[in-house]
Coordinates of C-alpha atoms and ligand atoms in Angstrom, one line a residue:
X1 CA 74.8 85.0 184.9
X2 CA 75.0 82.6 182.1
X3 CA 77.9 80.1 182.8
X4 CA 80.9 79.5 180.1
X5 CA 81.1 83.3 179.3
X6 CA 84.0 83.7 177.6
X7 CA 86.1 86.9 178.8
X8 CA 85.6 88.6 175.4
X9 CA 81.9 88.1 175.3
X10 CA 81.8 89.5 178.8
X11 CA 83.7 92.5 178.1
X12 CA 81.4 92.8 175.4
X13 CA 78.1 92.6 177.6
X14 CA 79.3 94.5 180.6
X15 CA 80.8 97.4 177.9
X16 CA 78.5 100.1 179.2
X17 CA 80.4 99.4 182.9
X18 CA 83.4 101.4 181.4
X19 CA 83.5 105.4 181.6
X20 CA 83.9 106.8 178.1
X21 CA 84.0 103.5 176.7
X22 CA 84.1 103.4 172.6
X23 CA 85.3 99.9 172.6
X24 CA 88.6 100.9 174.5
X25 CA 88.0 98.9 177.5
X26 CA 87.8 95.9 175.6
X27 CA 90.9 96.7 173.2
X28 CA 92.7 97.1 176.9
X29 CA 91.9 93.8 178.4
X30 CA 92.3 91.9 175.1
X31 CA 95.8 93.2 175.1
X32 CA 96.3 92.4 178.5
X33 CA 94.6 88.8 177.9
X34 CA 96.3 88.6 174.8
X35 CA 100.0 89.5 176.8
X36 CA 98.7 86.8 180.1
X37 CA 98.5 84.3 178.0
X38 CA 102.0 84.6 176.0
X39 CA 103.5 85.1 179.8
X40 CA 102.0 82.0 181.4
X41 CA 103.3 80.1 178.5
X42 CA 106.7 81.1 179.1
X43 CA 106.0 80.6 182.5
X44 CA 104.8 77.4 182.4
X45 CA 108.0 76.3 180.7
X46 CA 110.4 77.7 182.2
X47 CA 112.2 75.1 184.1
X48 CA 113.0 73.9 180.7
X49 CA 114.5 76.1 178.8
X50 CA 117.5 78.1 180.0
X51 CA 114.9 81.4 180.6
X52 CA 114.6 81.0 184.4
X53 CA 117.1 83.0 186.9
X54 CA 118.5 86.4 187.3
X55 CA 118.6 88.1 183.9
X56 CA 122.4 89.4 185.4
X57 CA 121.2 93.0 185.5
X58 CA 119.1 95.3 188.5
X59 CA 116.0 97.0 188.2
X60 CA 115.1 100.1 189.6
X61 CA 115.3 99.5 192.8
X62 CA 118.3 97.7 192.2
X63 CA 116.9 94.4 192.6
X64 CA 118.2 90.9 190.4
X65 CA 115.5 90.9 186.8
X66 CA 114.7 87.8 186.8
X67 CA 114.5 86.7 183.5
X68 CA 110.8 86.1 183.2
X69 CA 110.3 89.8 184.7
X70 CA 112.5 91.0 182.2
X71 CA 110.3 89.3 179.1
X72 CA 106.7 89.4 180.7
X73 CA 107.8 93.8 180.9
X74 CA 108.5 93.8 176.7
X75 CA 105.5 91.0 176.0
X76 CA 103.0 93.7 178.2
X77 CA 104.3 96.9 177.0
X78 CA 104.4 95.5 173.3
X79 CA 101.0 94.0 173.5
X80 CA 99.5 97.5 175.5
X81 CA 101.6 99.8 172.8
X82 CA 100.2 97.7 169.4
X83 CA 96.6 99.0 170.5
X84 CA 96.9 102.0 170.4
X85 CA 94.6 103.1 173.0
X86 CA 97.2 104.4 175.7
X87 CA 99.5 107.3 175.8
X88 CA 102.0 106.0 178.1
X89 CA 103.2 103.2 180.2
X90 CA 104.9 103.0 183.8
X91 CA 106.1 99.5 184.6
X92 CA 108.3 98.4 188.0
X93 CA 110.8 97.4 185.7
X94 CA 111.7 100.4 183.7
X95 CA 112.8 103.7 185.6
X96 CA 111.1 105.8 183.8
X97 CA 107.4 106.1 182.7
X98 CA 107.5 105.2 179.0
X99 CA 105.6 107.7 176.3
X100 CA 104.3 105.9 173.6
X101 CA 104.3 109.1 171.4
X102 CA 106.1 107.2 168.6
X103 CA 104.0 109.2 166.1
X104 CA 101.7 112.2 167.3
X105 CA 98.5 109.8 166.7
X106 CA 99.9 108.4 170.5
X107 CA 99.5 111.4 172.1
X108 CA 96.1 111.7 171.2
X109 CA 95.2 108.4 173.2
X110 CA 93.0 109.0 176.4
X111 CA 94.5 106.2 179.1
X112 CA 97.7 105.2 180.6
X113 CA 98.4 101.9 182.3
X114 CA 100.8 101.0 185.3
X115 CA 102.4 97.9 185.3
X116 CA 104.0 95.1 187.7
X117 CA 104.6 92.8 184.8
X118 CA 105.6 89.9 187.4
X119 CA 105.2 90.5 190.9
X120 CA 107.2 87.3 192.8
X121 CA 109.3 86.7 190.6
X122 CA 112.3 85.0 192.8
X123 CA 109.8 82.4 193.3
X124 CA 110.0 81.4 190.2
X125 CA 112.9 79.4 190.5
X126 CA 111.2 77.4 193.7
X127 CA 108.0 76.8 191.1
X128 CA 105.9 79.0 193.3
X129 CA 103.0 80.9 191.7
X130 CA 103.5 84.3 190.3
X131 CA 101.1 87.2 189.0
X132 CA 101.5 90.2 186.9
X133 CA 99.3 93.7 188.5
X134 CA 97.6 96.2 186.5
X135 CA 96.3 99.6 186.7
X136 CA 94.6 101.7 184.2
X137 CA 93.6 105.3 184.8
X138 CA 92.3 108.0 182.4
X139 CA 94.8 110.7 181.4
X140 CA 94.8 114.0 183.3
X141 CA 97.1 116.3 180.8
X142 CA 96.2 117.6 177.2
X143 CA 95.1 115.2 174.7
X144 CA 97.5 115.7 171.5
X145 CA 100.3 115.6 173.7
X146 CA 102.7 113.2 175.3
X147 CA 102.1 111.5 178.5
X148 CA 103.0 113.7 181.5
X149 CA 104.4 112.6 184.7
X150 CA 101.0 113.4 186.5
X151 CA 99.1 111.1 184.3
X152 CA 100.6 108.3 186.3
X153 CA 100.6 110.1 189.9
X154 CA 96.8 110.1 190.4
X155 CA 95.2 109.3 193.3
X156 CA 94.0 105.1 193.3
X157 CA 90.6 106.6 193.4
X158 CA 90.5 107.9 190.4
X159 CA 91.8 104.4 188.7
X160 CA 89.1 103.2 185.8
X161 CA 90.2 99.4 185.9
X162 CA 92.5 97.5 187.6
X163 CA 93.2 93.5 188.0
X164 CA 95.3 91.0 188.2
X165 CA 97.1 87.4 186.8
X166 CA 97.7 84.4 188.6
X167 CA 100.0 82.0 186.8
X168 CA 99.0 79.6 189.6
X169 CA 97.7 75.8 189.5
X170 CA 95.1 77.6 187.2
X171 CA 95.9 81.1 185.1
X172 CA 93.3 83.4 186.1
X173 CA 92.6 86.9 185.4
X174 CA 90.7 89.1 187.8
X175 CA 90.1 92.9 187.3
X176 CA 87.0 95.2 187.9
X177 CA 86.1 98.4 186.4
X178 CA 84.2 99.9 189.4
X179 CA 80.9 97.3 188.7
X180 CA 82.6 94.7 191.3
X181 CA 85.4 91.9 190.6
X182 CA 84.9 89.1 188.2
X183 CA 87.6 86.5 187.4
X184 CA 87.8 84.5 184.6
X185 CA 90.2 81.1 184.2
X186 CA 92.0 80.4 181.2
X187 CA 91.6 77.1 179.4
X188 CA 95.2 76.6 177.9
X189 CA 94.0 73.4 175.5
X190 CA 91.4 76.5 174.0
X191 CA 93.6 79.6 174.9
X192 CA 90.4 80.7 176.5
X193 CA 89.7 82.6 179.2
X194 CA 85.8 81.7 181.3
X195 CA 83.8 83.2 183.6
X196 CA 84.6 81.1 186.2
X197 CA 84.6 83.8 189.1
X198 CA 82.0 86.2 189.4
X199 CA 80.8 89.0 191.2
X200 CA 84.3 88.0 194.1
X201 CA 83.7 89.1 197.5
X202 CA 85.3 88.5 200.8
X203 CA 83.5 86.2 203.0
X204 CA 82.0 88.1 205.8
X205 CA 84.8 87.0 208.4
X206 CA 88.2 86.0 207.8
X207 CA 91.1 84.1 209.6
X208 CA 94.1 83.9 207.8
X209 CA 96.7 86.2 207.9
X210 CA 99.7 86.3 205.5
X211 CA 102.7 88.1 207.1
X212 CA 106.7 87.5 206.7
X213 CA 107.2 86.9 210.6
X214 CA 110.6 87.1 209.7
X215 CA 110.7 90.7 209.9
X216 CA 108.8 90.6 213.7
X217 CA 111.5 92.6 216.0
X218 CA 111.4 95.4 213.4
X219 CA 107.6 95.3 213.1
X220 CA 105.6 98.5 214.4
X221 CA 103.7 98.1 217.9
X222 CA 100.4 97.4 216.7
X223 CA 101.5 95.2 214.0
X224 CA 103.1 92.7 217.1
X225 CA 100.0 93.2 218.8
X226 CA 97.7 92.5 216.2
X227 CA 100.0 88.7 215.8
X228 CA 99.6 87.8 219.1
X229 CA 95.6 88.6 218.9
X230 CA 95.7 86.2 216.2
X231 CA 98.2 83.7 217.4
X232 CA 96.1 83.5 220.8
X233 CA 93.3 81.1 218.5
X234 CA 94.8 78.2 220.2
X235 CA 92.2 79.4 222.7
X236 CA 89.4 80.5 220.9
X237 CA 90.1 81.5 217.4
X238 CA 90.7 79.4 214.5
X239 CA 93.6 81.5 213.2
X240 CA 95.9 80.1 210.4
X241 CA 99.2 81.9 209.2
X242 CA 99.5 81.8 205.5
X243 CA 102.1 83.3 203.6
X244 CA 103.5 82.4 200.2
X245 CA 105.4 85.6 199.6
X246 CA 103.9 86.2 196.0
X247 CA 101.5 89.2 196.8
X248 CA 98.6 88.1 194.2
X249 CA 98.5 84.7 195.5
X250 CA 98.3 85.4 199.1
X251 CA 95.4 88.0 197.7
X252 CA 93.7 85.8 195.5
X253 CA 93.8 83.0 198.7
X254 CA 92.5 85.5 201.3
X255 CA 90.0 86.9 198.9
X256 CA 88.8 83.4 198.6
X257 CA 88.5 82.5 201.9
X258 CA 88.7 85.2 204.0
X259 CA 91.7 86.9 205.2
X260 CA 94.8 89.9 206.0
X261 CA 97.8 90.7 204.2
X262 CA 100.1 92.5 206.1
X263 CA 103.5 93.7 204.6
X264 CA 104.1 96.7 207.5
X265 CA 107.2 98.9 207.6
X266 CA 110.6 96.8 208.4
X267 CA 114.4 97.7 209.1
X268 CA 115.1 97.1 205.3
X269 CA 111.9 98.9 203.9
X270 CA 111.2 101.5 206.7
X271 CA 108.3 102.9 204.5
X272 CA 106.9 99.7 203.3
X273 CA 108.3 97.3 200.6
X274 CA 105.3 97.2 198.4
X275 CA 104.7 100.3 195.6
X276 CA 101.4 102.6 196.0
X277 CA 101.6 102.8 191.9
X278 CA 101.3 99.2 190.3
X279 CA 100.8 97.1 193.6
X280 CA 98.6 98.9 196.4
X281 CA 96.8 100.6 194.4
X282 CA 95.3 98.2 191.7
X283 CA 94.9 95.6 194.7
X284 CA 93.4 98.4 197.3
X285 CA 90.4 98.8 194.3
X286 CA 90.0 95.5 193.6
X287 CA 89.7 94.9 197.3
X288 CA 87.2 97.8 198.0
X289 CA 84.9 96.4 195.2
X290 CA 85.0 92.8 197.0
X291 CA 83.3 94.1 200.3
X292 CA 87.0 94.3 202.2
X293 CA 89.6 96.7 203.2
X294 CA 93.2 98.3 202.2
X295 CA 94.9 100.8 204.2
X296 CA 99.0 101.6 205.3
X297 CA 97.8 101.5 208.9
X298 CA 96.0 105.0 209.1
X299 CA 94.7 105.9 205.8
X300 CA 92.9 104.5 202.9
X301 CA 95.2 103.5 200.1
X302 CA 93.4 105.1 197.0
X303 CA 94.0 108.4 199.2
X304 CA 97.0 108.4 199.5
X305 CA 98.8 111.3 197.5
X306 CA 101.4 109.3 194.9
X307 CA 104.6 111.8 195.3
X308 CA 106.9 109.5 192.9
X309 CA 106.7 106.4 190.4
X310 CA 108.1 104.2 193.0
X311 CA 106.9 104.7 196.0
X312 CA 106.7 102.4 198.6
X313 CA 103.9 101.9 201.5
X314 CA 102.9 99.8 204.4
X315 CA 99.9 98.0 202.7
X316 CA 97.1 96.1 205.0
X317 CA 94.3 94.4 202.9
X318 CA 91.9 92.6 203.3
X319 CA 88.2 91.5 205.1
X320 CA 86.8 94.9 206.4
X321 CA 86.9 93.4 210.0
X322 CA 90.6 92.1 210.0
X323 CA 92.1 95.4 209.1
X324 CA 89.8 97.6 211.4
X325 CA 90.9 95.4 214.0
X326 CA 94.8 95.8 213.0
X327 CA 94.3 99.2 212.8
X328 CA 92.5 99.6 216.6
X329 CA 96.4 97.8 218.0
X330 CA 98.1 100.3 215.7
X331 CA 95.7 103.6 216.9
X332 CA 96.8 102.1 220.5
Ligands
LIG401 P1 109.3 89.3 201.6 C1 107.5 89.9 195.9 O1 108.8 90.3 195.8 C2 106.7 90.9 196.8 O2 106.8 92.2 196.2 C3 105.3 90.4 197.0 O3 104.8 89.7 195.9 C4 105.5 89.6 198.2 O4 104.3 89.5 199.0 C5 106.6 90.3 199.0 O5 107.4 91.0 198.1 C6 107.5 89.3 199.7 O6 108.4 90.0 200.4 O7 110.1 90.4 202.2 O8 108.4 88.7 202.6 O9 110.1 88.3 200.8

């Protein structure tokens, strides 16, 4: 693969990759590119102006808006609405799915797009990385009219593109379409994202795992099990814990080197603290298409029937081996 591919000219090359493509794929990422790049800026900056910190209202699960979550939302929905290519929007910051059926013309676009527009937000203020999650699927009710509630309640399976940003040491971009995982690292002198990442796939064994031990006593069975399997490497396993509590970047780390995330059920998130919608599921394809793994303990996450916009789920992803073997101690 030719090296210094710009993300536009691979778009461009790998347009066939996308199911009933007429160019929409491409108009999709640019936005999203387009959006990545005006959030890491902000990002970037933001222990200098007065942007960082709680935006003083809740969100819809009644968590502090940061300030930067409340921004990166508007710059993504603005960017995704302005190319006219989706019908509707659901983000983890509005309530509500949004329908972008400002004029009938709307309703007559084929794709809707899920949205966490900054996943990790309270790290922001601690300068730790941050990503925004994205998931694309292909509408399921009548062209002509407006986005429907079971546009955005499909099954992960039937997602068409999914991906990420990292606003990290580098900004990356990672997504696939269904034709593996390619990521692609922005050059902010050139506002220019490279190939610099293709073809991602798990290493064949793994040996991290990223878990908030914090939450141990409340953890299920299996889950404790699995911890002390891990933790007994002093003897003969080179286990390493690793968890930065930003979801992408303990994904993008593991996917790297090989490794588990773990975010089971807890006493304050009995069903899981991570949504199916704009978290599992873009990061469950993206994991399938790089060789690993992503189930809530028993079942395969782009199975999983989405009941409401905000769902939550126990989500374990990773290499193929680690979360068979978490999910032998839970089947115990
Ligand atoms: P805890 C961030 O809020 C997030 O959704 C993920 O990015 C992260 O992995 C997790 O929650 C951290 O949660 O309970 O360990 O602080």
């Amino acid at each position: 693969m030719p090296t210094n591919l710009t993300l536009g000219e691979f778009i461009i090359q790998n347009q066939e990759h996308f199911p009933y493509s007429s160019g929409e794929l491409s108009s999709l990422i640019n936005a999203i590119r387009l959006a990545s790049k005006t959030v890491n800026h902000e990002v970037n900056k933001a222990g200098l102006v007065d942007i960082v910190g709680a935006h003083g209202e809740t969100n819809a699960h009644g968590e502090d808006q940061q300030k930067l979550d409340v921004l990166a939302n508007r710059v993504f929905i603005k960017a995704l609405q302005n190319r006219e290519i989706i019908c509707g929007l659901a983000s983890e910051e509005e309530d509500d799915f949004i329908n972008f059926d400002i004029d009938s013309k709307a309703n007559n676009n084929k794709y809707i797009v899920l949205i966490d527009p900054l996943d990790g937000s309270s790290n922001i203020d601690v300068n730790v990385s941050v990503g925004t999650i994205f998931s694309i699927y292909r509408r399921v009710s009548k062209l002509g009219a407006p986005a429907q509630m079971e546009d955005f309640l499909q099954k992960g399976h039937a997602q068409v593109a999914a991906g990420y940003v990292v606003y990290g040491t580098s900004t990356m971009l990672v997504y696939t379409t269904g034709k593996g995982v390619h990521g692609f690292t922005l050059n902010p002198a050139l506002g220019t994202f490279y190939l610099s990442h293709p073809d991602m796939k798990f290493p064949k064994s793994g040996s991290i795992y990223s878990i908030n031990e914090g939450n141990y006593f409340h953890f299920p069975e299996g889950v404790k099990l699995y911890i002390k399997y891990c933790q007994a490497s002093g003897v003969n396993r080179p286990y390493t814990s690793r968890y930065i509590g930003s979801l992408i970047s303990d994904f993008h780390r593991n996917l790297i080197k090989g490794g588990i995330y773990l975010y089971p059920s807890t006493k304050n998130h009995p069903n899981g603290k991570l949504r199916l919608l704009y978290e599992c599921n873009p990061i469950a394809f993206l994991a399938e298409q790089a060789g690993g793994k992503a189930t809530n303990g028993y079942k395969r996450i782009l199975d999983i029937n989405p009941k409401q916009l905000h769902q939550r789920v126990p989500f374990y992803c990773g290499n193929t081996e680690m979360v068979n073997r978490l999910e032998g101690f839970l089947a115990q």
